[in-house]
Amino acid sequence: MAQPQEDNLFKNVISHAKEYGFIFPSSEIYDGLSAVYDYGQNGAELKNNIKEYWWKFMTLLHENIVGIDAAIFMHPTTWKASGHVDAFNDPMVDNKDSKKRYRADQLIEGYIEKQEEKIEKEVEKAAKRFENFDRAMFVSTNARVVEYQNKINEVSTRLAQAMSNSDMVALKQLIDELEIACPISGTRNWTEVRQFNLMFATEMGSVADDANKIYLRPETAQGIFVNFLNVQKTGRMKVPFGIAQIGKAFRNEIVARQFIFRMREFEQMEMQFFVKPGEEMKWYEYWKEKRLKWHKALGLGNENYRYKDHDNLAHYANAACDIQFNFPMGFRELEGIHSRTDFDLKSHEKFSGKKMQYFDSEANTNYIPFVVETSVGLDRMFLSVLCSSYQTEKLEDGSERVVLRIPAPLAPNKVAILPLMKKDGLPEKAMEIMNDLKFDLRCFYEEKDAIGKRYRRQDAIGTPYCITIDHQTLEDNTVTLRNRDTMQQERVAVADLRHKLVDACSINNLLRKI
Ligand code: ATP
């Protein structure tokens, strides 16, 4: 549960994102569209940089991974084969008094979270009381904590069972038994729990008779599976190999709140790694570790990431976990790592009647490869970067500044070029410097307002460096270089700027840490 302070942080981040051109509500002049957002001039740059970081990691650092860009529309049978037509459902329940709709499983998970919080509170209290506090011992022996833990175990097991059996009656029973109340109305006046398919459907073809029901893809993965042999043959790929893709996905989420965390139109960065059957667990562990390293290399704080195994495996998986991030509302899924077995390829073989087999020339046999998938939401990545880099600081002169400490390689602008005054040839000199740097670094030019005010604006959009051109520049060809994080200023020769800044702002700088 988010603490009030964290709620405030989230609210501040949301309004900051709008005020500084990162994210706008979609079609805002018509009062917006629920759970759909547009990325503004700074947001689009940050998003592109995150994509580049992911794409380069996958396709440059792994010689056996290639990227594709499949269409959003796919043959409707694709979604029969993948199981989405029959099983891509969420259980929904309405509160009759508030008329609010919830995901039944999330209401029950909320109950579990509350029990976990109770345990943490007991642990905190005890840790204050005892000097040589042994957490594990306390948790296993304290009667109240044991009771909470037992309840968590029981509810988790029943939830997992109900979800995997699609047992709506059992979910309703749990909601009633646990006396879960609607956070809005406070009542327990619930409807039955019903299944709700999350796919958006539309029609293809100009004449009604020709119209064919097709879906907006709910995940990008299927575009990779149906192209598996095209890529393998034309790229002469040998198992193990991967196919990466970045693209839009659409889900008619029942409860789409929490800003860009859960949207109806969002973007995924997915990689399907095709392996020899029997080797999937080795690769599952490999990708779990690699992907966590990729996240941690951003420097947003190692303590903000954790793994969470799935209690409830999807129909296609034999192992699955999430990498969770500590968002303002608590630890939540950022990326999923799934061992998808040969479910998808096998199913496409069955539905299409086309062979989906790989010929292993070394073993001289054919087989359908197993698949390990890494799937991260681009928008959730964006949110993790924005929330953890947003900071307010008290300065020595008593004033306050808001700074986005976005990792330099991801920042929308790398350098702000600021002539101290709008006269005496300073703007011309500034443009000369900008024209030299702009091929390597995204520069932002501004000459209006006092320099302090301009620095603050750059802090607020996360520009890691400001270059100030003054009268001394005209004499000795040096500028003031200001660092966003430390606010330190140093005098640097114009000739040294590129060499000083390009490496610090390069995506490669992050990639080398992985
Ligand atoms: P959740 O449990 O939060 O609904 P999921 O398990 O359904 O997510 P996956 O199907 O594993 O998600 O999708 C992979 C990734 O896509 C997620 O880790 C998440 O980052 C992102 N994602 C999924 N649904 C959304 C959404 N509605 N809005 C934004 N990102 C999403």
CSV table of N, CA and C in Angstrom, one decimal, residues 1-11 110 113-114 117 121 258 326-332:
chain,number,residue,atom,x,y,z
A,1,MET,N,0.8,-1.2,0.0
A,1,MET,CA,0.0,0.0,0.0
A,1,MET,C,0.9,1.2,0.0
A,2,ALA,N,0.5,2.2,-0.8
A,2,ALA,CA,1.4,3.4,-0.9
A,2,ALA,C,1.1,4.3,0.4
A,3,GLN,N,2.2,4.8,1.0
A,3,GLN,CA,2.1,5.7,2.1
A,3,GLN,C,1.7,7.1,1.5
A,4,PRO,N,1.1,7.9,2.4
A,4,PRO,CA,0.7,9.3,1.9
A,4,PRO,C,1.8,10.0,1.2
A,5,GLN,N,3.0,9.9,1.8
A,5,GLN,CA,4.2,10.6,1.2
A,5,GLN,C,4.4,10.1,-0.2
A,6,GLU,N,4.3,8.7,-0.4
A,6,GLU,CA,4.5,8.2,-1.7
A,6,GLU,C,3.4,8.6,-2.7
A,7,ASP,N,2.1,8.7,-2.1
A,7,ASP,CA,1.0,9.1,-3.0
A,7,ASP,C,1.4,10.5,-3.5
A,8,ASN,N,1.9,11.4,-2.6
A,8,ASN,CA,2.3,12.7,-3.0
A,8,ASN,C,3.3,12.7,-4.1
A,9,LEU,N,4.3,11.8,-3.9
A,9,LEU,CA,5.4,11.7,-4.9
A,9,LEU,C,4.8,11.4,-6.2
A,10,PHE,N,3.9,10.4,-6.2
A,10,PHE,CA,3.3,10.0,-7.5
A,10,PHE,C,2.5,11.1,-8.2
A,11,LYS,N,1.7,11.8,-7.3
A,11,LYS,CA,1.0,13.0,-7.9
A,11,LYS,C,1.9,14.0,-8.4
A,110,GLY,N,-4.7,-7.6,-2.8
A,110,GLY,CA,-4.6,-6.4,-1.9
A,110,GLY,C,-4.8,-6.9,-0.4
A,113,GLU,N,-1.5,-8.3,0.6
A,113,GLU,CA,-0.6,-7.3,0.9
A,113,GLU,C,-0.8,-6.7,2.3
A,114,LYS,N,-2.0,-6.5,2.7
A,114,LYS,CA,-2.3,-5.9,4.0
A,114,LYS,C,-1.8,-6.8,5.1
A,117,GLU,N,1.8,-6.3,5.3
A,117,GLU,CA,2.2,-5.1,6.0
A,117,GLU,C,2.1,-5.2,7.5
A,121,LYS,N,5.0,-4.5,10.3
A,121,LYS,CA,4.8,-3.6,11.4
A,121,LYS,C,5.2,-4.3,12.7
A,258,GLN,N,-3.4,4.3,-12.2
A,258,GLN,CA,-2.0,4.4,-11.9
A,258,GLN,C,-1.2,4.9,-13.2
A,326,ASN,N,10.4,-1.0,-7.5
A,326,ASN,CA,9.8,-0.3,-6.3
A,326,ASN,C,9.2,1.1,-6.8
A,327,PHE,N,8.0,1.0,-7.4
A,327,PHE,CA,7.3,2.2,-7.9
A,327,PHE,C,6.7,2.9,-6.6
A,328,PRO,N,6.2,4.2,-6.8
A,328,PRO,CA,5.7,4.9,-5.6
A,328,PRO,C,4.6,4.1,-4.9
A,329,MET,N,3.8,3.3,-5.7
A,329,MET,CA,2.7,2.5,-5.1
A,329,MET,C,3.2,1.1,-4.5
A,330,GLY,N,4.5,0.9,-4.5
A,330,GLY,CA,5.1,-0.3,-4.0
A,330,GLY,C,5.7,-1.1,-5.1
A,331,PHE,N,6.2,-2.4,-4.7
A,331,PHE,CA,6.9,-3.2,-5.7
A,331,PHE,C,5.8,-3.8,-6.7
A,332,ARG,N,6.0,-3.6,-8.0
A,332,ARG,CA,5.1,-4.0,-9.0
A,332,ARG,C,5.9,-4.6,-10.2
